[in-house]
């Protein structure tokens, strides 16, 4: 999977919201690729509710992982702004796709459900570690259990 990793204007400073927007796009692409790999491995993820349930769980994992990385940066205000913006942007991507493919609810309702999921999962993942190398086994095991 190719991911663009360079800014168009490298000289301009990037705020937390800018970085979060880029990270949200990348997270959505990574989650779609994970879904594609799960389907290749013959896991039953038919289009519809199971498809989006997997995406939502995986995206919540990625948002919370990005939050852990932002926490290591040491600037709490930047972290809060970044994580909030990333969760909202990922929620918008997911809500747009769910509303287009499933219908039923509004985009705002789908986005609110995703944000509620991220908030719920933040409490569950809080007990597990994340180092410079990435998530510890328990963090990954929690994701596996949830999906």
PDB file of C-alpha atoms in Angstrom:
ATOM      1  CA  UNK A   1       0.000   0.000   0.000  1.00  0.00           C
ATOM      2  CA  UNK A   2       1.388   3.390  -1.001  1.00  0.00           C
ATOM      3  CA  UNK A   3       0.963   6.331   1.314  1.00  0.00           C
ATOM      4  CA  UNK A   4       2.106   9.816   0.465  1.00  0.00           C
ATOM      5  CA  UNK A   5       4.372  11.042   3.227  1.00  0.00           C
ATOM      6  CA  UNK A   6       5.458  14.527   2.126  1.00  0.00           C
ATOM      7  CA  UNK A   7       3.700  17.854   2.609  1.00  0.00           C
ATOM      8  CA  UNK A   8       2.994  19.986  -0.461  1.00  0.00           C
ATOM      9  CA  UNK A   9       4.585  23.039   1.149  1.00  0.00           C
ATOM     10  CA  UNK A  10       7.405  21.733   3.344  1.00  0.00           C
ATOM     11  CA  UNK A  11       8.411  25.168   4.671  1.00  0.00           C
ATOM     12  CA  UNK A  12       5.117  26.062   6.328  1.00  0.00           C
ATOM     13  CA  UNK A  13       4.551  25.065   9.960  1.00  0.00           C
ATOM     14  CA  UNK A  14       1.940  22.366  10.565  1.00  0.00           C
ATOM     15  CA  UNK A  15      -0.415  22.622  13.508  1.00  0.00           C
ATOM     16  CA  UNK A  16      -1.963  19.736  15.367  1.00  0.00           C
ATOM     17  CA  UNK A  17      -5.120  19.927  13.245  1.00  0.00           C
ATOM     18  CA  UNK A  18      -3.123  19.755   9.986  1.00  0.00           C
ATOM     19  CA  UNK A  19      -1.159  16.750  11.184  1.00  0.00           C
ATOM     20  CA  UNK A  20      -4.363  15.122  12.463  1.00  0.00           C
ATOM     21  CA  UNK A  21      -6.061  15.520   9.077  1.00  0.00           C
ATOM     22  CA  UNK A  22      -3.179  13.798   7.321  1.00  0.00           C
ATOM     23  CA  UNK A  23      -3.011  11.088   9.995  1.00  0.00           C
ATOM     24  CA  UNK A  24      -6.769  10.516   9.717  1.00  0.00           C
ATOM     25  CA  UNK A  25      -6.527   9.983   5.969  1.00  0.00           C
ATOM     26  CA  UNK A  26      -3.643   7.561   6.415  1.00  0.00           C
ATOM     27  CA  UNK A  27      -5.467   5.722   9.229  1.00  0.00           C
ATOM     28  CA  UNK A  28      -8.537   5.295   7.027  1.00  0.00           C
ATOM     29  CA  UNK A  29      -6.403   3.860   4.215  1.00  0.00           C
ATOM     30  CA  UNK A  30      -4.619   1.508   6.651  1.00  0.00           C
ATOM     31  CA  UNK A  31      -7.964   0.311   8.053  1.00  0.00           C
ATOM     32  CA  UNK A  32      -9.345  -0.314   4.554  1.00  0.00           C
ATOM     33  CA  UNK A  33      -6.211  -2.296   3.721  1.00  0.00           C
ATOM     34  CA  UNK A  34      -6.576  -4.336   6.936  1.00  0.00           C
ATOM     35  CA  UNK A  35     -10.178  -5.073   5.990  1.00  0.00           C
ATOM     36  CA  UNK A  36      -9.076  -6.144   2.526  1.00  0.00           C
ATOM     37  CA  UNK A  37      -6.461  -8.472   4.047  1.00  0.00           C
ATOM     38  CA  UNK A  38      -9.013  -9.966   6.455  1.00  0.00           C
ATOM     39  CA  UNK A  39     -11.354 -10.689   3.568  1.00  0.00           C
ATOM     40  CA  UNK A  40      -8.488 -12.265   1.581  1.00  0.00           C
ATOM     41  CA  UNK A  41      -7.868 -14.520   4.593  1.00  0.00           C
ATOM     42  CA  UNK A  42     -11.512 -15.679   4.318  1.00  0.00           C
ATOM     43  CA  UNK A  43     -12.896 -13.892   7.355  1.00  0.00           C
ATOM     44  CA  UNK A  44     -16.603 -13.271   6.905  1.00  0.00           C
ATOM     45  CA  UNK A  45     -16.890  -9.500   6.602  1.00  0.00           C
ATOM     46  CA  UNK A  46     -19.703  -9.000   4.117  1.00  0.00           C
ATOM     47  CA  UNK A  47     -20.603  -5.516   2.957  1.00  0.00           C
ATOM     48  CA  UNK A  48     -22.918  -3.932   5.450  1.00  0.00           C
ATOM     49  CA  UNK A  49     -22.926  -3.742   9.231  1.00  0.00           C
ATOM     50  CA  UNK A  50     -20.088  -6.293   9.873  1.00  0.00           C
ATOM     51  CA  UNK A  51     -17.866  -4.475   7.379  1.00  0.00           C
ATOM     52  CA  UNK A  52     -18.324  -1.128   9.133  1.00  0.00           C
ATOM     53  CA  UNK A  53     -18.119  -2.661  12.613  1.00  0.00           C
ATOM     54  CA  UNK A  54     -14.641  -3.987  11.754  1.00  0.00           C
ATOM     55  CA  UNK A  55     -13.611  -0.649  10.243  1.00  0.00           C
ATOM     56  CA  UNK A  56     -14.830   1.264  13.299  1.00  0.00           C
ATOM     57  CA  UNK A  57     -12.943  -0.985  15.739  1.00  0.00           C
ATOM     58  CA  UNK A  58      -9.755  -0.858  13.710  1.00  0.00           C
ATOM     59  CA  UNK A  59     -10.009   2.907  13.279  1.00  0.00           C
ATOM     60  CA  UNK A  60     -10.578   3.390  17.016  1.00  0.00           C
ATOM     61  CA  UNK A  61      -7.418   1.319  17.613  1.00  0.00           C
ATOM     62  CA  UNK A  62      -5.455   3.514  15.184  1.00  0.00           C
ATOM     63  CA  UNK A  63      -6.752   6.766  16.689  1.00  0.00           C
ATOM     64  CA  UNK A  64      -5.830   5.603  20.181  1.00  0.00           C
ATOM     65  CA  UNK A  65      -2.433   4.436  18.952  1.00  0.00           C
ATOM     66  CA  UNK A  66      -1.837   7.847  17.408  1.00  0.00           C
ATOM     67  CA  UNK A  67      -2.877   9.386  20.720  1.00  0.00           C
ATOM     68  CA  UNK A  68      -0.201   7.336  22.483  1.00  0.00           C
ATOM     69  CA  UNK A  69       2.399   8.541  19.992  1.00  0.00           C
ATOM     70  CA  UNK A  70       1.232  12.134  20.506  1.00  0.00           C
ATOM     71  CA  UNK A  71       1.482  11.623  24.268  1.00  0.00           C
ATOM     72  CA  UNK A  72       5.153  10.683  23.883  1.00  0.00           C
ATOM     73  CA  UNK A  73       5.696  14.081  22.271  1.00  0.00           C
ATOM     74  CA  UNK A  74       5.171  15.635  25.700  1.00  0.00           C
ATOM     75  CA  UNK A  75       2.974  18.621  24.797  1.00  0.00           C
ATOM     76  CA  UNK A  76      -0.422  17.908  26.398  1.00  0.00           C
ATOM     77  CA  UNK A  77      -2.289  20.757  24.671  1.00  0.00           C
ATOM     78  CA  UNK A  78      -0.980  19.643  21.263  1.00  0.00           C
ATOM     79  CA  UNK A  79      -1.952  16.046  22.052  1.00  0.00           C
ATOM     80  CA  UNK A  80      -5.531  16.964  22.992  1.00  0.00           C
ATOM     81  CA  UNK A  81      -5.965  19.109  19.875  1.00  0.00           C
ATOM     82  CA  UNK A  82      -4.401  16.432  17.653  1.00  0.00           C
ATOM     83  CA  UNK A  83      -6.383  13.495  19.047  1.00  0.00           C
ATOM     84  CA  UNK A  84      -9.662  15.397  19.008  1.00  0.00           C
ATOM     85  CA  UNK A  85      -9.140  16.546  15.424  1.00  0.00           C
ATOM     86  CA  UNK A  86      -8.025  13.094  14.261  1.00  0.00           C
ATOM     87  CA  UNK A  87     -10.971  11.299  15.878  1.00  0.00           C
ATOM     88  CA  UNK A  88     -13.385  13.811  14.359  1.00  0.00           C
ATOM     89  CA  UNK A  89     -11.844  13.560  10.881  1.00  0.00           C
ATOM     90  CA  UNK A  90     -11.760   9.754  10.966  1.00  0.00           C
ATOM     91  CA  UNK A  91     -15.360   9.835  12.190  1.00  0.00           C
ATOM     92  CA  UNK A  92     -16.291  12.009   9.207  1.00  0.00           C
ATOM     93  CA  UNK A  93     -14.625   9.617   6.747  1.00  0.00           C
ATOM     94  CA  UNK A  94     -16.352   6.628   8.314  1.00  0.00           C
ATOM     95  CA  UNK A  95     -19.714   8.410   8.561  1.00  0.00           C
ATOM     96  CA  UNK A  96     -19.599   9.481   4.908  1.00  0.00           C
ATOM     97  CA  UNK A  97     -18.973   5.900   3.825  1.00  0.00           C
ATOM     98  CA  UNK A  98     -21.582   4.401   6.154  1.00  0.00           C
ATOM     99  CA  UNK A  99     -24.247   6.916   5.176  1.00  0.00           C
ATOM    100  CA  UNK A 100     -23.563   6.399   1.462  1.00  0.00           C
ATOM    101  CA  UNK A 101     -23.540   2.599   1.624  1.00  0.00           C
ATOM    102  CA  UNK A 102     -25.935   1.774   4.457  1.00  0.00           C
ATOM    103  CA  UNK A 103     -28.245   4.760   4.590  1.00  0.00           C
ATOM    104  CA  UNK A 104     -30.606   4.667   7.523  1.00  0.00           C
ATOM    105  CA  UNK A 105     -28.934   7.182   9.830  1.00  0.00           C
ATOM    106  CA  UNK A 106     -27.532  10.626   9.233  1.00  0.00           C
ATOM    107  CA  UNK A 107     -23.824  11.290   8.860  1.00  0.00           C
ATOM    108  CA  UNK A 108     -23.866  13.034  12.239  1.00  0.00           C
ATOM    109  CA  UNK A 109     -25.391   9.974  13.923  1.00  0.00           C
ATOM    110  CA  UNK A 110     -22.739   7.682  12.438  1.00  0.00           C
ATOM    111  CA  UNK A 111     -19.984  10.094  13.462  1.00  0.00           C
ATOM    112  CA  UNK A 112     -21.341  10.396  17.027  1.00  0.00           C
ATOM    113  CA  UNK A 113     -21.375   6.590  17.319  1.00  0.00           C
ATOM    114  CA  UNK A 114     -17.749   6.422  16.223  1.00  0.00           C
ATOM    115  CA  UNK A 115     -16.673   9.133  18.679  1.00  0.00           C
ATOM    116  CA  UNK A 116     -18.541   7.292  21.449  1.00  0.00           C
ATOM    117  CA  UNK A 117     -16.700   4.096  20.462  1.00  0.00           C
ATOM    118  CA  UNK A 118     -13.308   5.860  20.616  1.00  0.00           C
ATOM    119  CA  UNK A 119     -14.168   7.263  24.050  1.00  0.00           C
ATOM    120  CA  UNK A 120     -15.280   3.838  25.286  1.00  0.00           C
ATOM    121  CA  UNK A 121     -12.216   2.082  23.881  1.00  0.00           C
ATOM    122  CA  UNK A 122      -9.858   4.674  25.352  1.00  0.00           C
ATOM    123  CA  UNK A 123     -10.794   3.365  28.794  1.00  0.00           C
ATOM    124  CA  UNK A 124     -10.222  -0.238  27.721  1.00  0.00           C
ATOM    125  CA  UNK A 125      -6.880   0.397  26.025  1.00  0.00           C
ATOM    126  CA  UNK A 126      -5.676   2.654  28.872  1.00  0.00           C
ATOM    127  CA  UNK A 127      -4.495  -0.350  30.863  1.00  0.00           C
ATOM    128  CA  UNK A 128      -2.114  -1.489  28.122  1.00  0.00           C
ATOM    129  CA  UNK A 129       1.318  -0.241  27.168  1.00  0.00           C
ATOM    130  CA  UNK A 130       2.752   1.447  24.122  1.00  0.00           C
ATOM    131  CA  UNK A 131       6.503   1.864  23.682  1.00  0.00           C
ATOM    132  CA  UNK A 132       8.677   3.457  21.016  1.00  0.00           C
ATOM    133  CA  UNK A 133       8.415   0.127  19.169  1.00  0.00           C
ATOM    134  CA  UNK A 134       4.618   0.238  19.194  1.00  0.00           C
ATOM    135  CA  UNK A 135       1.783  -1.447  21.080  1.00  0.00           C
ATOM    136  CA  UNK A 136       2.496  -4.167  23.604  1.00  0.00           C
ATOM    137  CA  UNK A 137       0.985  -7.632  23.248  1.00  0.00           C
ATOM    138  CA  UNK A 138      -1.989  -6.856  25.513  1.00  0.00           C
ATOM    139  CA  UNK A 139      -2.872  -3.769  23.437  1.00  0.00           C
ATOM    140  CA  UNK A 140      -2.902  -5.910  20.275  1.00  0.00           C
ATOM    141  CA  UNK A 141      -4.733  -8.739  22.008  1.00  0.00           C
ATOM    142  CA  UNK A 142      -7.458  -6.317  23.032  1.00  0.00           C
ATOM    143  CA  UNK A 143      -7.889  -5.282  19.377  1.00  0.00           C
ATOM    144  CA  UNK A 144      -8.044  -8.941  18.341  1.00  0.00           C
ATOM    145  CA  UNK A 145     -10.670  -9.660  20.952  1.00  0.00           C
ATOM    146  CA  UNK A 146     -12.779  -6.672  19.890  1.00  0.00           C
ATOM    147  CA  UNK A 147     -12.739  -7.464  16.185  1.00  0.00           C
TER     148      UNK A 147
END
